[in-house]
Coordinates of C-alpha atoms and ligand atoms in Angstrom, one line a residue:
X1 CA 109.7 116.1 69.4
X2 CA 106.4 117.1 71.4
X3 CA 104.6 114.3 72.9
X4 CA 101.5 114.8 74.7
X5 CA 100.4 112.5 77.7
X6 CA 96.6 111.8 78.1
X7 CA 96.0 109.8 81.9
X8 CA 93.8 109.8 84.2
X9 CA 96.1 110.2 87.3
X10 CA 100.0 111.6 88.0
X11 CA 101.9 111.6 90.9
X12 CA 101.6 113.9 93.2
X13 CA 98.3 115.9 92.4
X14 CA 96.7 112.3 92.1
X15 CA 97.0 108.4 92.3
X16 CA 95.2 105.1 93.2
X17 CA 97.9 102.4 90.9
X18 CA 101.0 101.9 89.7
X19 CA 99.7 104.2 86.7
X20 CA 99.9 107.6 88.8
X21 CA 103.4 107.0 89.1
X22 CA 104.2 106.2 85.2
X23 CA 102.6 109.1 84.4
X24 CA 105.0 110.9 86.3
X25 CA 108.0 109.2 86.3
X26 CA 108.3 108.5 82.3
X27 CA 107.7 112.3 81.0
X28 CA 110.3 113.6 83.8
X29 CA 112.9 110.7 81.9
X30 CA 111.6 111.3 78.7
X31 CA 112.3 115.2 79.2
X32 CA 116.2 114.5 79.8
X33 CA 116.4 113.1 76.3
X34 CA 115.1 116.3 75.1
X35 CA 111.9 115.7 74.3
X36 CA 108.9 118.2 75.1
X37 CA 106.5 116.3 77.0
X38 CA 103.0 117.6 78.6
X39 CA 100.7 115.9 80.5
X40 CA 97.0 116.2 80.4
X41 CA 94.5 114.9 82.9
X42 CA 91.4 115.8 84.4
X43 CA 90.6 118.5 86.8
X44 CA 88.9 116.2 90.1
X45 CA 87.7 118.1 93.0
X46 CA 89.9 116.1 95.2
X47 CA 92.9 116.6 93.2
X48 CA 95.8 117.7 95.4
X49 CA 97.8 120.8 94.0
X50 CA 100.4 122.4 95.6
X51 CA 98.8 125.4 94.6
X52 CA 96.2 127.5 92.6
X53 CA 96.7 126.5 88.8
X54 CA 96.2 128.6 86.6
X55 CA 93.4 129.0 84.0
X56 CA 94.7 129.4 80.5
X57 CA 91.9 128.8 78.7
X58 CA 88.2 127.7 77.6
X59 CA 87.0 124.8 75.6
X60 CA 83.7 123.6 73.7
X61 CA 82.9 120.4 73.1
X62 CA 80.4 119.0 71.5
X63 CA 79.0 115.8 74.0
X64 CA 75.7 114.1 74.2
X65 CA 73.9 116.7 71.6
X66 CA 74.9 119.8 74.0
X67 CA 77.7 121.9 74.1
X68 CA 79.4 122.1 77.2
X69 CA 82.2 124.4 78.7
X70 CA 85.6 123.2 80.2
X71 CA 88.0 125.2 81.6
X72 CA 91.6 124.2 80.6
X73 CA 94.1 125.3 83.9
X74 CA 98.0 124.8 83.6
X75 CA 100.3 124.0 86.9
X76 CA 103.8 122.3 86.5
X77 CA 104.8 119.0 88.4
X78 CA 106.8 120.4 91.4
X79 CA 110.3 120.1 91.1
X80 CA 110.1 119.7 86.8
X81 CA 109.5 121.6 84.3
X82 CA 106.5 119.4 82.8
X83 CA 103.4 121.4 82.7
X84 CA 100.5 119.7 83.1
X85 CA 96.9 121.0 81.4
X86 CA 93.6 119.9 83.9
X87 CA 90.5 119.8 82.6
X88 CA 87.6 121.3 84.6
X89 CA 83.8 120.8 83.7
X90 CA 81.4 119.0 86.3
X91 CA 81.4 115.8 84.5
X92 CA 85.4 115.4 85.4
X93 CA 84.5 116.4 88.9
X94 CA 85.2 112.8 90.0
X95 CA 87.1 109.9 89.1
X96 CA 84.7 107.0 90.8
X97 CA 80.5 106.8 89.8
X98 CA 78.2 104.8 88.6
X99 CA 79.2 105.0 84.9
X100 CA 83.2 106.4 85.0
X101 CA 83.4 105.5 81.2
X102 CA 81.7 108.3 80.7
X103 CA 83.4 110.7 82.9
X104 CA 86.2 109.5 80.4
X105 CA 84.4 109.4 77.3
X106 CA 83.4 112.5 77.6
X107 CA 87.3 113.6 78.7
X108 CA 88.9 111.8 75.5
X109 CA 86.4 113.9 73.3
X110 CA 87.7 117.0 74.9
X111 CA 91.3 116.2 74.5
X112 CA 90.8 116.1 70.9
X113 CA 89.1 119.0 70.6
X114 CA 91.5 120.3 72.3
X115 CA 94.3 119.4 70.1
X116 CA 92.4 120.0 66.9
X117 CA 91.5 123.5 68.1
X118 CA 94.3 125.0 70.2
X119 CA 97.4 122.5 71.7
X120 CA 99.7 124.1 69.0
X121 CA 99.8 126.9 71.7
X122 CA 100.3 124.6 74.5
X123 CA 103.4 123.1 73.6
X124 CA 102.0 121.6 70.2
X125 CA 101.3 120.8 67.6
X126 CA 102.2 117.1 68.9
X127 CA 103.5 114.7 67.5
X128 CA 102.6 111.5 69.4
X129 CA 99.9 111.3 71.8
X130 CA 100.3 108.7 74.3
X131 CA 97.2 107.1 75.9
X132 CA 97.2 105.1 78.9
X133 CA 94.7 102.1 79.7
X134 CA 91.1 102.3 79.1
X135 CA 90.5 105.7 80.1
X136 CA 91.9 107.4 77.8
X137 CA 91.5 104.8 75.1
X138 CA 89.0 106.7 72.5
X139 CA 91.4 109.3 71.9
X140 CA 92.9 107.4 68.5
X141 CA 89.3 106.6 67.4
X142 CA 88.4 110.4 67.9
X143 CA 91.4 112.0 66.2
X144 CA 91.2 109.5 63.2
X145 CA 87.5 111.5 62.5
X146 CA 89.1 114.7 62.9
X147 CA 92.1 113.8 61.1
X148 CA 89.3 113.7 58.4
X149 CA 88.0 116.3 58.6
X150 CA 90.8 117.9 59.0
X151 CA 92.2 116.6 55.5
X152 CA 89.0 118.0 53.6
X153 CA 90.1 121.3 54.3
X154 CA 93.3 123.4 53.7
X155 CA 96.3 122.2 55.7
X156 CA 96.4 123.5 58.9
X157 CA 98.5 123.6 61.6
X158 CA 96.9 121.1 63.4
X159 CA 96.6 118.9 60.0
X160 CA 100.0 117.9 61.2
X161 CA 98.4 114.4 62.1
X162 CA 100.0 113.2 65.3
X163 CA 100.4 109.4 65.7
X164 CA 98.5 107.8 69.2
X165 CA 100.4 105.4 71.6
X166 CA 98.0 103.3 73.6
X167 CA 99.7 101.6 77.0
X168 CA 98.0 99.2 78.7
X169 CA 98.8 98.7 82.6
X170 CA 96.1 96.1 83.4
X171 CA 93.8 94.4 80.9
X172 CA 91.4 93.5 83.4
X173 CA 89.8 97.0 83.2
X174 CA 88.6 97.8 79.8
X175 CA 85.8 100.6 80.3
X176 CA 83.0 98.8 79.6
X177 CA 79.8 100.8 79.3
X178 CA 76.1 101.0 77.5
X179 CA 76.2 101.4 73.4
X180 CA 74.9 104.9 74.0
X181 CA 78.2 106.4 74.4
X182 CA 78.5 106.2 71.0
X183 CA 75.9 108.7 70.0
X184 CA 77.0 110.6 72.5
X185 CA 79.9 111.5 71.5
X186 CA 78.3 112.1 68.0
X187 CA 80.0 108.9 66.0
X188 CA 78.5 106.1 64.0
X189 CA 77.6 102.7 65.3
X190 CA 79.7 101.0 62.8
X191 CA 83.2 102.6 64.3
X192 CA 82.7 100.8 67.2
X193 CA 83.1 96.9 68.0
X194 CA 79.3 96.8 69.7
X195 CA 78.6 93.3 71.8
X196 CA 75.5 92.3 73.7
X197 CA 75.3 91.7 78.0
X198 CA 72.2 90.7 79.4
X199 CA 72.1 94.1 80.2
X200 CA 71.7 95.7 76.5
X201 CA 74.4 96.3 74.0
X202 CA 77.9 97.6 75.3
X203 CA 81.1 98.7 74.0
X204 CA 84.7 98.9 75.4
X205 CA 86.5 101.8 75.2
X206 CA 90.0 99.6 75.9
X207 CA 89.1 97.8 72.7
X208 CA 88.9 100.7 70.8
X209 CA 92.3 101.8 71.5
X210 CA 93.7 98.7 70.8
X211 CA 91.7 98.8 67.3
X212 CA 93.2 102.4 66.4
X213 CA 95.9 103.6 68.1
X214 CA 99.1 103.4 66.3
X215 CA 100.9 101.5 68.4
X216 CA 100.2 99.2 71.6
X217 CA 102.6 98.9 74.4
X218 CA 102.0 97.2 77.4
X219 CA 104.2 97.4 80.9
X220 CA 106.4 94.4 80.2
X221 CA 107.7 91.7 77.8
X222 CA 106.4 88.8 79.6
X223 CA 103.0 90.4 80.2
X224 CA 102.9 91.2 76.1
X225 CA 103.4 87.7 75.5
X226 CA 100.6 86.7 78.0
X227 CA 98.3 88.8 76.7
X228 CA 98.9 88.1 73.1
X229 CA 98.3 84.2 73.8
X230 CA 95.3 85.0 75.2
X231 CA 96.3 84.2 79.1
X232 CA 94.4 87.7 80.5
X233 CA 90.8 89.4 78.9
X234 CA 89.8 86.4 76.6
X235 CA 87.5 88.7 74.8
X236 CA 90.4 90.8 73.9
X237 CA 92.6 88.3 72.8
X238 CA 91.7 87.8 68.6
X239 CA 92.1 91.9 67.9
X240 CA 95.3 91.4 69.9
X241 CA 96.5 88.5 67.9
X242 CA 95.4 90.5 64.7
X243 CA 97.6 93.3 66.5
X244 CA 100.5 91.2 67.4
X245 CA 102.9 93.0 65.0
X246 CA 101.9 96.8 66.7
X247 CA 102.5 95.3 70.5
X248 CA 105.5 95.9 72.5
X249 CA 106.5 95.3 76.2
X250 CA 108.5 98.2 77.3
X251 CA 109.2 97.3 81.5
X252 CA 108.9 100.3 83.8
X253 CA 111.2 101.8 86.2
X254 CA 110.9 103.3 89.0
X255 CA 112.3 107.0 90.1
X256 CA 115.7 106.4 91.8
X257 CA 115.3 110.0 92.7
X258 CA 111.7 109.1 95.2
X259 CA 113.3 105.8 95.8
X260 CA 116.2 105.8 97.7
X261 CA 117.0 104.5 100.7
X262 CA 119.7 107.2 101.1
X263 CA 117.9 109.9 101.3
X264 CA 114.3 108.8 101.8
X265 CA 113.1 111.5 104.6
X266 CA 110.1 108.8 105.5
X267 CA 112.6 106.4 106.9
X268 CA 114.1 106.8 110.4
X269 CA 117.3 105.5 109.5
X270 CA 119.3 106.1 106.1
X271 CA 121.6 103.7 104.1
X272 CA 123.0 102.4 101.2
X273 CA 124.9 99.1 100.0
X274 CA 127.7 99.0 101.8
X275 CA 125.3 100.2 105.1
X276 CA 122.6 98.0 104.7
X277 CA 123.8 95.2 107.5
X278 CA 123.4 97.4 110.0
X279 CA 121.0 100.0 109.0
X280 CA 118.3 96.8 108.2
X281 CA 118.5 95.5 112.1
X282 CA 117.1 99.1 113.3
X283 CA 114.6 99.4 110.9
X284 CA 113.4 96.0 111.3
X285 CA 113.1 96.9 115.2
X286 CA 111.1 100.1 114.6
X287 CA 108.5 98.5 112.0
X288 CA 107.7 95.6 114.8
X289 CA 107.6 98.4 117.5
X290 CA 105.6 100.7 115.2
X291 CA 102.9 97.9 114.3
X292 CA 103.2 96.1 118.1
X293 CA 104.7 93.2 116.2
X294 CA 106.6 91.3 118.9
X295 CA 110.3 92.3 118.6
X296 CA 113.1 89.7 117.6
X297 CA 114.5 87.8 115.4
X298 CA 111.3 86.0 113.0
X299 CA 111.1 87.1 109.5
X300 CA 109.3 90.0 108.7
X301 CA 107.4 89.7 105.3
X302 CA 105.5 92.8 104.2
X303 CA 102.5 93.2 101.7
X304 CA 101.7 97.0 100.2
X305 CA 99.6 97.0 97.3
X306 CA 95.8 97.6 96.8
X307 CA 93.6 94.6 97.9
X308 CA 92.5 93.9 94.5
X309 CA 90.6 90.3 94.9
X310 CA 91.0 89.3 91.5
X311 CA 95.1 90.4 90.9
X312 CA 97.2 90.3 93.9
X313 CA 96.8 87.4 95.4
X314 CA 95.9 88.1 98.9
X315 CA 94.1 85.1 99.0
X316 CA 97.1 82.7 98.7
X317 CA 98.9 84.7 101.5
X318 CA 95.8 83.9 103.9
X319 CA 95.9 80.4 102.8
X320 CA 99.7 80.0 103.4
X321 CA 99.1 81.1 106.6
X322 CA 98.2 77.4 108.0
X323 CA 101.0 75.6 106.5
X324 CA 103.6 77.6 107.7
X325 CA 102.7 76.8 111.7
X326 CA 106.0 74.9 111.8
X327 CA 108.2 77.8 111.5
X328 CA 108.8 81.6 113.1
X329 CA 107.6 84.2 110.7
X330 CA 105.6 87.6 110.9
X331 CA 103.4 89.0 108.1
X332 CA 102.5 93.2 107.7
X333 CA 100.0 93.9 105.5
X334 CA 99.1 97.7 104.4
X335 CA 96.7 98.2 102.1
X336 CA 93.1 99.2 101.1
X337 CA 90.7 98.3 98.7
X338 CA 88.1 95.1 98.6
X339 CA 85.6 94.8 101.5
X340 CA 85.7 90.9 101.3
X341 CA 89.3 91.0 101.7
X342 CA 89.4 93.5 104.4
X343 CA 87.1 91.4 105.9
X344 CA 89.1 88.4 105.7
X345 CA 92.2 90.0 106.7
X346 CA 91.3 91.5 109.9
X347 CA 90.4 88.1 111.1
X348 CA 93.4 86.4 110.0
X349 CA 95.4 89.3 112.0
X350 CA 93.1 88.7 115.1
X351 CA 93.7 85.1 115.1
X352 CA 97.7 85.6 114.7
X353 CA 99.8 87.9 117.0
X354 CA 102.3 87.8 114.8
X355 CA 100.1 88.9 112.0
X356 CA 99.4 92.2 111.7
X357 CA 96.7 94.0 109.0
X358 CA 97.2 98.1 108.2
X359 CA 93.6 99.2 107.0
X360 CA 95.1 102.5 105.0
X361 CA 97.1 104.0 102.7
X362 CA 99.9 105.6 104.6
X363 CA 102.9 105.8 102.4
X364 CA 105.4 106.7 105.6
X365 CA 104.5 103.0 106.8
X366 CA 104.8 101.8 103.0
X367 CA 108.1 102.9 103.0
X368 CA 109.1 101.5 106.4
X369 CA 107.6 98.4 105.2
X370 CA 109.7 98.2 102.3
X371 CA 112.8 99.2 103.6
X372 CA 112.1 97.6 107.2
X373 CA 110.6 93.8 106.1
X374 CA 112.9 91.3 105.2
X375 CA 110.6 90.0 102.2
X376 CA 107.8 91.9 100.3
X377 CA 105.4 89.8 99.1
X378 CA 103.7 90.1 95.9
X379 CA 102.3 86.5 95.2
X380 CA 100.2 88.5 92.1
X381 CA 97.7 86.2 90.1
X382 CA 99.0 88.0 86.8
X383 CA 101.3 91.5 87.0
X384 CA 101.5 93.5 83.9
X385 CA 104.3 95.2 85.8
X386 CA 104.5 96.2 89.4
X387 CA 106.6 98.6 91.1
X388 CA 106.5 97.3 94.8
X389 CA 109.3 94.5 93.8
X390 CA 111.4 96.8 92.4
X391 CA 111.4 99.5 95.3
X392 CA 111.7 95.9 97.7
X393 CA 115.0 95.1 95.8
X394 CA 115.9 99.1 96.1
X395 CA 115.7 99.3 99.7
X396 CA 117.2 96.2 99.6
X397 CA 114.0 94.1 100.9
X398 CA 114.0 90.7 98.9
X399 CA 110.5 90.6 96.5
X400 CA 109.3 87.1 96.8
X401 CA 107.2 87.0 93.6
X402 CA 104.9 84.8 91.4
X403 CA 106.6 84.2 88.1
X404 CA 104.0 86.4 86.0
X405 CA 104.4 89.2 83.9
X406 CA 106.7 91.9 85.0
X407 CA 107.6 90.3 87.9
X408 CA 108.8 87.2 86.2
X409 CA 111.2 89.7 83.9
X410 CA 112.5 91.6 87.0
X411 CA 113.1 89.1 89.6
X412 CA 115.6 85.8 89.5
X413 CA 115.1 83.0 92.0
X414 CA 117.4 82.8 94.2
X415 CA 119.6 85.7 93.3
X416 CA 117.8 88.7 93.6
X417 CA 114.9 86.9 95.2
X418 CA 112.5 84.5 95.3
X419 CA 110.2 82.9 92.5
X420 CA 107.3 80.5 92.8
X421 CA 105.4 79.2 89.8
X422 CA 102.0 78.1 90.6
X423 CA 98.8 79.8 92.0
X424 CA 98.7 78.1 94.6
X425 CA 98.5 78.6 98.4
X426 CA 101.2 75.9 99.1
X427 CA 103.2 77.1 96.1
X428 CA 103.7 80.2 98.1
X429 CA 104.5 78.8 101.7
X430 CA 106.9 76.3 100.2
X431 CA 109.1 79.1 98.9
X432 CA 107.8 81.9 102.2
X433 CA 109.7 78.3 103.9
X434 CA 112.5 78.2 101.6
X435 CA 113.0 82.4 102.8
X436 CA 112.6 81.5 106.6
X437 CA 115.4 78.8 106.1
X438 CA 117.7 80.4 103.9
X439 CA 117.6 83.7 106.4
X440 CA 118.2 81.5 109.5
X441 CA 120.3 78.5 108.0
X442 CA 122.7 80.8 105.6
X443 CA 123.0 84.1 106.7
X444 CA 126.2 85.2 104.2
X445 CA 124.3 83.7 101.7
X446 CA 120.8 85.7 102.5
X447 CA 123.3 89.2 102.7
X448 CA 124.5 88.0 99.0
X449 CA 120.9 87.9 98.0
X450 CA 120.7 91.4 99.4
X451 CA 123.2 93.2 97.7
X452 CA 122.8 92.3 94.1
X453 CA 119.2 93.1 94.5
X454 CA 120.0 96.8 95.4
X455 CA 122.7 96.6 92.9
X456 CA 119.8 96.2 90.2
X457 CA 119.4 99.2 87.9
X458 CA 115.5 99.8 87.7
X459 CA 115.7 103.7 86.5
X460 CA 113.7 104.8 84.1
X461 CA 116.7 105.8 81.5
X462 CA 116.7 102.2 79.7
X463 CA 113.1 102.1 79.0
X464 CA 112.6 105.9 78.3
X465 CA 114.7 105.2 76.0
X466 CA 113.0 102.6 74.5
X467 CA 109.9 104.9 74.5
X468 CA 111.9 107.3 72.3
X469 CA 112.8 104.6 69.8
X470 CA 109.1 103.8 69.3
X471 CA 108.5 107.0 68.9
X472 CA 110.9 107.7 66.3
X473 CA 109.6 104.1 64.7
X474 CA 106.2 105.4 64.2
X475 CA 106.9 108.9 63.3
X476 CA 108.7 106.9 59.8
X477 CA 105.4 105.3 59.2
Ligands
LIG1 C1 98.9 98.7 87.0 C2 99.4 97.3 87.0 C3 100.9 97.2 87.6 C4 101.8 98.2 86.8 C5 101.2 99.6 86.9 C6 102.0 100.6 86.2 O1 98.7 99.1 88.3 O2 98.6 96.4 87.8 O3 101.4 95.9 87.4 O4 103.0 98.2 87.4 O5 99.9 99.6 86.4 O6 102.2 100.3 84.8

């Protein structure tokens, strides 16, 4: 089976979410069960490859009444044998800008062209193309016209029609832009599912996947369900009810591989299960000394993630704060992203010594922090997946989570860590309490905790595997 992945970032020529590390991690599973999976992305100037790729061919495509040039280049994910195609043209020379939907407009129309024109000597002809979030999101709307026009003609190769996955990792984006993308990319008006802003008529490109692709899969079975009821994108929610029969929740893993705490070369000490008692002590002692946290014996929760105001809940962590005077705890917080948050964080951590605020993205210190902290925090207003409790509960770090979408499928209160329900600031410091307690008043009990949450299997095989099902489902239809 060829499958052909169509992102806008993969780990580790480029990331900014959870989405950069799907992109890797699922093909290099999916590859084990033998299927023949390629990646395509595009070709940004501050992508980071290992070194030159190569060109392997030109492209036109037809965009905005012009025809413009990209340059298709081929390099393989180190350490794999997954090649992955990066498209070059100036319009792809950035991921961020004023209008990015249509940077990927204008990518998705490229892809197929691609495909229709010249994938069967890339790996193709392919049989499922899987899209992921709003990026890429067009690419079923814009092989269902070639598809066509394909069929008018004689069968060709490419006639083959391949069937279109569309994943969605977080509803709240949805590539929303002005109606003249649509012209643009040479379609008709009536295709599209046009609405009006006070700023002129719009479309969304996330909407348009979720009209045409084949199939809709989303990051995990809770999250489905929420987003099917309605709980995330209201707009969204009467084309997904329509869709409810084509939507699956399929949970990520994470790399076992990257992720392990015996062999991580980040980490200044190395252990495993039956190490972890000691090996948890040390590292504790060189996160505090590495952040100038003072050294001893208070819990140490950690926070990695992007400082996304409207998702992860960084707000009910600097609310907690206050009710939580009572008792010895310190907070590390790594992260970048929002300038209101940042803001607000660097005066929480000036007003508390035993709060301490990481303005980057250093993945060393992410790691320390999650194999160093005693609880990782992710208090997330909604979660289609997340990957941070699930490394936590690796390194053997308990997650203390909000019951929401993945988070609420991975984590169990009181086992393998520690669930609140509501969004609420003293929702969270009544169970960041309940942690403090447990660690100080039942140690045995805490070290319980901590080995069946590293004992946890979060590889990728189970839901690759799950991918391959659907894929063989849809192939049938
Ligand atoms: C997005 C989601 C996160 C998910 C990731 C990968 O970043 O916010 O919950 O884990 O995508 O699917």
């Amino acid at each position: 089976m060829n499958v052909l992945f169509v992102t806008s970032e993969c780990v580790p020529f480029f990331k900014l979410g959870g989405l950069g590390d799907v992109s890797y991690a699922l093909p290099v599973a999916l590859q084990k069960l033998n299927i023949n999976v390629r990646i395509v992305m595009p070709y940004y100037e501050s992508i980071n490859l290992p070194h030159q790729a190569k060109c392997v061919g030109q492209l036109a495509v037809d965009y905005d009444r012009r025809r413009e040039l990209v340059f298709v280049f081929e390099i393989v994910i180190p350490g794999t044998h997954i090649p992955v195609y990066l498209f070059r043209h100036p319009k792809l020379n950035e991921y961020v800008g004023d209008d990015i939907a249509q940077t990927f407009a204008f990518f998705s129309k490229a892809v197929v062209s691609w495909y229709v024109l010249s994938s069967h000597l890339f790996g193709g002809p392919y049989d499922i193309i899987h899209c992921h979030d709003w990026h890429t999101a067009l690419v079923p709307l814009l092989l269902g016209e070639n598809r066509k026009v394909i069929q008018g003609k004689e069968t060709t190769l490419q006639a083959r029609a391949a069937r279109t996955i569309l994943t969605i990792h977080n509803l709240l984006y949805q590539g929303e832009t002005g109606v003249g993308v649509v012209l643009r990319l040479g379609l008709q008006k009536p295709q599209f599912h046009i609405f009006t802003t006070p700023l002129g008529r719009a479309v969304k490109l996330l909407r348009e996947g979720l009209e045409y692709a084949d199939m809709v899969t989303t990051v995990s079975p809770t999250y489905a369900r929420e987003i099917a009821r309605g709980h995330h994108g209201d707009s969204i929610q009467a084309l997904l009810a329509k869709r409810k029969d084509r939507l699956v929740g399929i949970l990520n893993g994470i790399d076992t591989g990257i992720w392990n705490p015996k062999t991580d070369s980040l980490l200044p000490v190395h252990y495993s299960r039956g190490t972890v008692m000691t090996a948890k002590p040390e590292l504790k002692a060189h996160l505090q000394k590495a952040l100038r946290l003072p050294s001893g014996d208070a819990l140490l929760f950690g926070f990695v993630g992007r400082l996304e105001e409207q998702q992860k809940g960084i707000e009910l962590i600097i609310r907690a704060v206050p009710h939580l005077a009572d008792r010895l705890f310190q907070i590390a917080i790594l992260g970048t992203g929002a300038a209101r948050q940042v803001k607000k964080l660097k005066k929480l951590a000036k007003r508390n010594p035993n709060i301490t605020f990481i303005h980057t993205f250093d993945e060393r210190l992410a790691r320390r922090i999650y194999a160093g902290a005693d609880v990782l925090l992710v208090p997330s207003k909604f979660e289609p997946c997340g990957l941070t409790q699930l490394i936590a509960m690796r390194y053997g770090t308990l997650p203390l989570v909000r019951k929401t979408g993945g988070l609420a499928d991975t984590v169990v209160d009181g086992k393998t860590g520690f669930v609140f329900r509501q969004y609420t600031s003293a929702a969270l410091a009544a169970k960041m309490r309940e942690a403090i307690d447990l660690r100080r008043e039942n140690v045995s009990d805490w070290w319980k905790m901590v080995a069946s949450a590293m004992k946890q299997d979060f590889s990728w095989d189970m839901s690759a595997k799950k991918y391959l099902d659907l894929y063989q489902t849809i192939l049938k239809t």
